[in-house]
Amino acid sequence: MGFIKVLLLIAAASAHYIGFRPPCPPASKDDQVYTGSLFEKVVIIFVNSVRVVITTLCLAHAAMVISLHYPSATVALTPHLCPHPSSQLNLLATTSPLFLFGVFIIGLAALLRVWCYTTLGTMFTYRVTIKPSHSLIISGPYAYMRHPSYTGVLFLLIGSALTFRSAGSYIDECGLMVTPVRWLIRTWYLFSIFSIFSLTQRAKVEDALMHETFGVQWIDYSRTVTKSFIPGLV
């Protein structure tokens, strides 16, 4: 069971990293970049920070699970990686249904993000950007929803919350919430909530820019693809 948990943690960390990896270089000086909100100024910082936090949590959890099979390693690692171990540290190696569902959601989200990367190509940017050679993409995931990459972000954040706060989580079993690390974790929660709100607002900005740039072509597209994030729902 512990081996499976380690593999799932590594898979979750890898999928999360890929899902948040900027696939293209930053916008060039010839590009039209929207900078009208606080989120646009901190989005790159948020993305890089989240990747570090999630990867660190996954690797630390995996290391503790492996150490459970080697008592001497447990003694050596626990003071550094598990400052306040619970009385049932073996729960770190268990895979609850919520944990499995969280990893599944992270995997789906990463696949959706990669689909968006490959569909948009060089037009995928972390800033709201209109390039001189911009075209309206209506294929791939964009044939079903107008902002699928934001759906991917939403699912990555939800999947992470489920994975890292499920029964037997590293945060709980190692007592991270009674250490200074709790402020980093709380900041992650706050940034996640802020990001979800900001992306819903950003989608409206993008729609307005697409309307302004492509006119009738965008109007026809918006009449065909009416939902922004989840086909048939939102």
Coordinates of N, CA and C in Angstrom, one line a residue, residues 53-148:
V53 N 5.3 24.7 -3.7 CA 4.6 24.2 -2.5 C 4.1 22.8 -2.7
I54 N 3.4 22.5 -3.8 CA 2.8 21.2 -4.1 C 3.9 20.2 -4.2
T55 N 4.9 20.5 -5.0 CA 6.0 19.5 -5.2 C 6.7 19.2 -3.9
T56 N 6.9 20.2 -3.0 CA 7.5 20.0 -1.8 C 6.7 19.1 -0.9
L57 N 5.4 19.4 -0.8 CA 4.5 18.5 0.0 C 4.4 17.1 -0.4
C58 N 4.4 16.9 -1.8 CA 4.3 15.5 -2.3 C 5.6 14.8 -2.0
L59 N 6.8 15.4 -2.2 CA 8.1 14.7 -2.0 C 8.3 14.4 -0.5
A60 N 7.9 15.4 0.3 CA 8.1 15.2 1.8 C 7.2 14.0 2.2
H61 N 6.0 14.0 1.8 CA 5.0 12.9 2.1 C 5.6 11.6 1.6
A62 N 6.0 11.6 0.4 CA 6.6 10.3 -0.2 C 7.8 9.8 0.6
A63 N 8.7 10.8 1.0 CA 9.8 10.4 1.8 C 9.4 9.8 3.2
M64 N 8.4 10.4 3.8 CA 8.0 9.8 5.1 C 7.3 8.5 4.9
V65 N 6.6 8.2 3.8 CA 6.0 6.9 3.6 C 7.1 5.9 3.4
I66 N 8.1 6.2 2.6 CA 9.2 5.3 2.4 C 9.9 5.0 3.7
S67 N 10.1 6.0 4.5 CA 10.8 5.9 5.8 C 10.1 4.9 6.8
L68 N 8.8 4.8 6.6 CA 8.0 4.0 7.6 C 8.5 2.5 7.5
H69 N 9.0 2.1 6.3 CA 9.5 0.8 6.1 C 10.9 0.6 6.7
Y70 N 11.6 1.6 7.1 CA 12.9 1.6 7.6 C 13.0 2.4 8.9
P71 N 12.9 1.7 10.0 CA 12.8 2.4 11.3 C 13.9 3.4 11.5
S72 N 15.2 3.1 11.1 CA 16.3 4.0 11.3 C 16.0 5.3 10.5
A73 N 15.5 5.2 9.3 CA 15.2 6.3 8.5 C 14.1 7.2 9.1
T74 N 13.1 6.5 9.7 CA 12.0 7.2 10.3 C 12.5 8.1 11.5
V75 N 13.4 7.5 12.2 CA 14.0 8.3 13.4 C 14.8 9.5 12.8
A76 N 15.5 9.3 11.7 CA 16.4 10.3 11.2 C 15.5 11.4 10.5
L77 N 14.5 11.1 9.8 CA 13.7 12.0 9.0 C 12.6 12.8 9.8
T78 N 12.0 12.1 10.8 CA 10.9 12.7 11.5 C 11.1 14.0 12.0
P79 N 12.3 14.3 12.7 CA 12.5 15.6 13.3 C 12.5 16.7 12.2
H80 N 12.9 16.4 11.0 CA 13.0 17.4 10.0 C 11.8 17.5 9.1
L81 N 11.2 16.4 8.8 CA 10.0 16.4 7.8 C 8.7 16.3 8.5
C82 N 8.7 15.8 9.8 CA 7.4 15.5 10.5 C 7.6 16.1 11.9
P83 N 7.5 17.4 12.1 CA 7.8 18.0 13.4 C 6.9 17.6 14.5
H84 N 5.6 17.3 14.2 CA 4.6 16.9 15.2 C 3.9 15.7 14.8
P85 N 4.5 14.5 14.8 CA 3.9 13.3 14.3 C 2.7 12.9 15.1
S86 N 1.7 12.4 14.4 CA 0.5 11.9 15.1 C 0.8 10.5 15.7
S87 N -0.1 10.0 16.5 CA 0.1 8.7 17.1 C -0.2 7.6 16.1
Q88 N -0.7 7.9 15.0 CA -1.0 7.0 13.9 C -0.2 7.4 12.6
L89 N 1.1 7.4 12.7 CA 1.8 7.9 11.6 C 1.7 7.0 10.4
N90 N 1.4 5.7 10.6 CA 1.2 4.8 9.5 C 0.1 5.2 8.5
L91 N -0.8 6.1 9.0 CA -1.9 6.6 8.1 C -1.3 7.3 6.9
L92 N -0.1 7.8 7.0 CA 0.5 8.4 5.8 C 0.6 7.5 4.6
A93 N 0.6 6.2 4.8 CA 0.8 5.3 3.7 C -0.6 4.8 3.2
T94 N -1.7 5.2 3.8 CA -3.0 4.8 3.3 C -3.5 5.6 2.2
T95 N -4.4 5.1 1.4 CA -5.0 5.8 0.3 C -6.5 5.8 0.4
S96 N -7.0 6.9 1.0 CA -8.4 7.1 1.2 C -9.1 7.3 -0.2
P97 N -10.4 7.1 -0.2 CA -11.2 7.4 -1.5 C -11.0 8.9 -1.9
L98 N -11.0 9.8 -0.9 CA -10.9 11.2 -1.2 C -9.5 11.5 -1.8
F99 N -8.5 10.9 -1.2 CA -7.1 11.1 -1.8 C -7.1 10.6 -3.3
L100 N -7.6 9.4 -3.5 CA -7.6 8.9 -4.9 C -8.4 9.8 -5.8
F101 N -9.5 10.3 -5.3 CA -10.4 11.2 -6.2 C -9.6 12.5 -6.5
G102 N -8.9 13.0 -5.5 CA -8.1 14.2 -5.7 C -7.0 14.0 -6.7
V103 N -6.3 12.9 -6.6 CA -5.2 12.6 -7.6 C -5.8 12.5 -9.0
F104 N -7.0 11.8 -9.1 CA -7.7 11.6 -10.4 C -8.0 13.0 -11.0
I105 N -8.6 13.9 -10.1 CA -8.9 15.2 -10.6 C -7.7 16.0 -11.1
I106 N -6.6 15.9 -10.3 CA -5.4 16.6 -10.7 C -4.9 16.0 -12.1
G107 N -5.0 14.7 -12.3 CA -4.6 14.1 -13.6 C -5.4 14.6 -14.7
L108 N -6.7 14.6 -14.5 CA -7.6 15.1 -15.6 C -7.4 16.6 -15.9
A109 N -7.1 17.4 -14.9 CA -6.9 18.8 -15.0 C -5.6 19.0 -15.8
A110 N -4.6 18.3 -15.5 CA -3.3 18.4 -16.2 C -3.5 18.0 -17.7
L111 N -4.2 16.9 -18.0 CA -4.5 16.6 -19.4 C -5.2 17.6 -20.1
L112 N -6.2 18.3 -19.5 CA -7.0 19.3 -20.1 C -6.1 20.5 -20.4
R113 N -5.2 20.9 -19.4 CA -4.3 22.0 -19.7 C -3.3 21.7 -20.8
V114 N -2.8 20.5 -20.9 CA -1.9 20.1 -22.0 C -2.6 20.2 -23.3
W115 N -3.9 19.7 -23.3 CA -4.7 19.8 -24.5 C -4.8 21.3 -25.0
C116 N -5.0 22.2 -24.0 CA -5.1 23.6 -24.3 C -3.8 24.1 -24.9
Y117 N -2.7 23.7 -24.2 CA -1.3 24.1 -24.7 C -1.1 23.7 -26.2
T118 N -1.4 22.5 -26.5 CA -1.2 22.0 -27.9 C -2.1 22.7 -28.9
T119 N -3.4 23.0 -28.4 CA -4.3 23.6 -29.3 C -4.0 25.0 -29.6
L120 N -3.6 25.8 -28.6 CA -3.3 27.2 -28.8 C -1.9 27.4 -29.3
G121 N -1.0 26.5 -29.0 CA 0.4 26.7 -29.5 C 1.0 27.9 -28.9
T122 N 1.7 28.8 -29.7 CA 2.4 30.0 -29.2 C 1.4 31.0 -28.7
M123 N 0.1 30.9 -28.9 CA -0.8 31.9 -28.4 C -1.3 31.6 -27.0
F124 N -0.8 30.5 -26.4 CA -1.1 30.3 -25.0 C -0.1 31.1 -24.1
T125 N -0.6 32.0 -23.4 CA 0.3 32.8 -22.5 C -0.4 32.9 -21.1
Y126 N 0.4 33.2 -20.1 CA -0.1 33.4 -18.8 C -0.6 34.8 -18.5
R127 N -0.4 35.7 -19.4 CA -1.0 37.0 -19.4 C -2.1 37.1 -20.5
V128 N -3.1 37.9 -20.3 CA -4.1 38.1 -21.3 C -3.4 38.9 -22.4
T129 N -3.2 38.2 -23.6 CA -2.4 38.8 -24.6 C -3.0 38.6 -26.0
I130 N -2.9 39.7 -26.8 CA -3.3 39.7 -28.2 C -2.1 39.9 -29.0
K131 N -1.7 38.9 -29.8 CA -0.5 38.9 -30.6 C -0.9 39.5 -32.0
P132 N 0.1 40.1 -32.7 CA -0.2 40.6 -34.1 C -0.8 39.6 -35.0
S133 N -0.3 38.3 -34.9 CA -0.8 37.3 -35.7 C -1.9 36.4 -35.1
H134 N -2.6 37.0 -34.1 CA -3.6 36.2 -33.4 C -4.7 35.8 -34.2
S135 N -5.2 34.6 -34.0 CA -6.4 34.0 -34.7 C -7.3 33.4 -33.6
L136 N -8.6 33.3 -34.0 CA -9.6 32.8 -33.0 C -9.6 31.3 -33.1
I137 N -9.2 30.6 -32.1 CA -9.2 29.1 -32.0 C -10.5 28.6 -31.6
I138 N -11.1 27.7 -32.4 CA -12.4 27.2 -32.0 C -12.4 25.7 -32.1
S139 N -11.2 25.1 -32.1 CA -11.1 23.6 -32.1 C -10.6 23.1 -30.8
G140 N -10.4 21.8 -30.7 CA -9.9 21.2 -29.5 C -10.9 21.4 -28.3
P141 N -10.4 21.7 -27.1 CA -11.3 21.9 -26.0 C -12.1 23.2 -26.2
Y142 N -11.6 24.1 -27.0 CA -12.3 25.4 -27.3 C -13.6 25.2 -28.1
A143 N -13.8 24.0 -28.6 CA -15.0 23.7 -29.3 C -16.2 23.4 -28.3
Y144 N -15.8 23.2 -27.1 CA -16.8 22.8 -26.0 C -17.0 23.9 -25.0
M145 N -16.0 24.7 -24.7 CA -16.0 25.8 -23.7 C -15.0 26.8 -24.1
R146 N -15.4 28.1 -23.7 CA -14.5 29.2 -24.2 C -13.2 29.4 -23.4
H147 N -13.2 28.9 -22.1 CA -12.0 29.1 -21.3 C -11.6 27.8 -20.6
P148 N -11.3 26.7 -21.4 CA -11.0 25.4 -20.8 C -9.7 25.4 -19.9

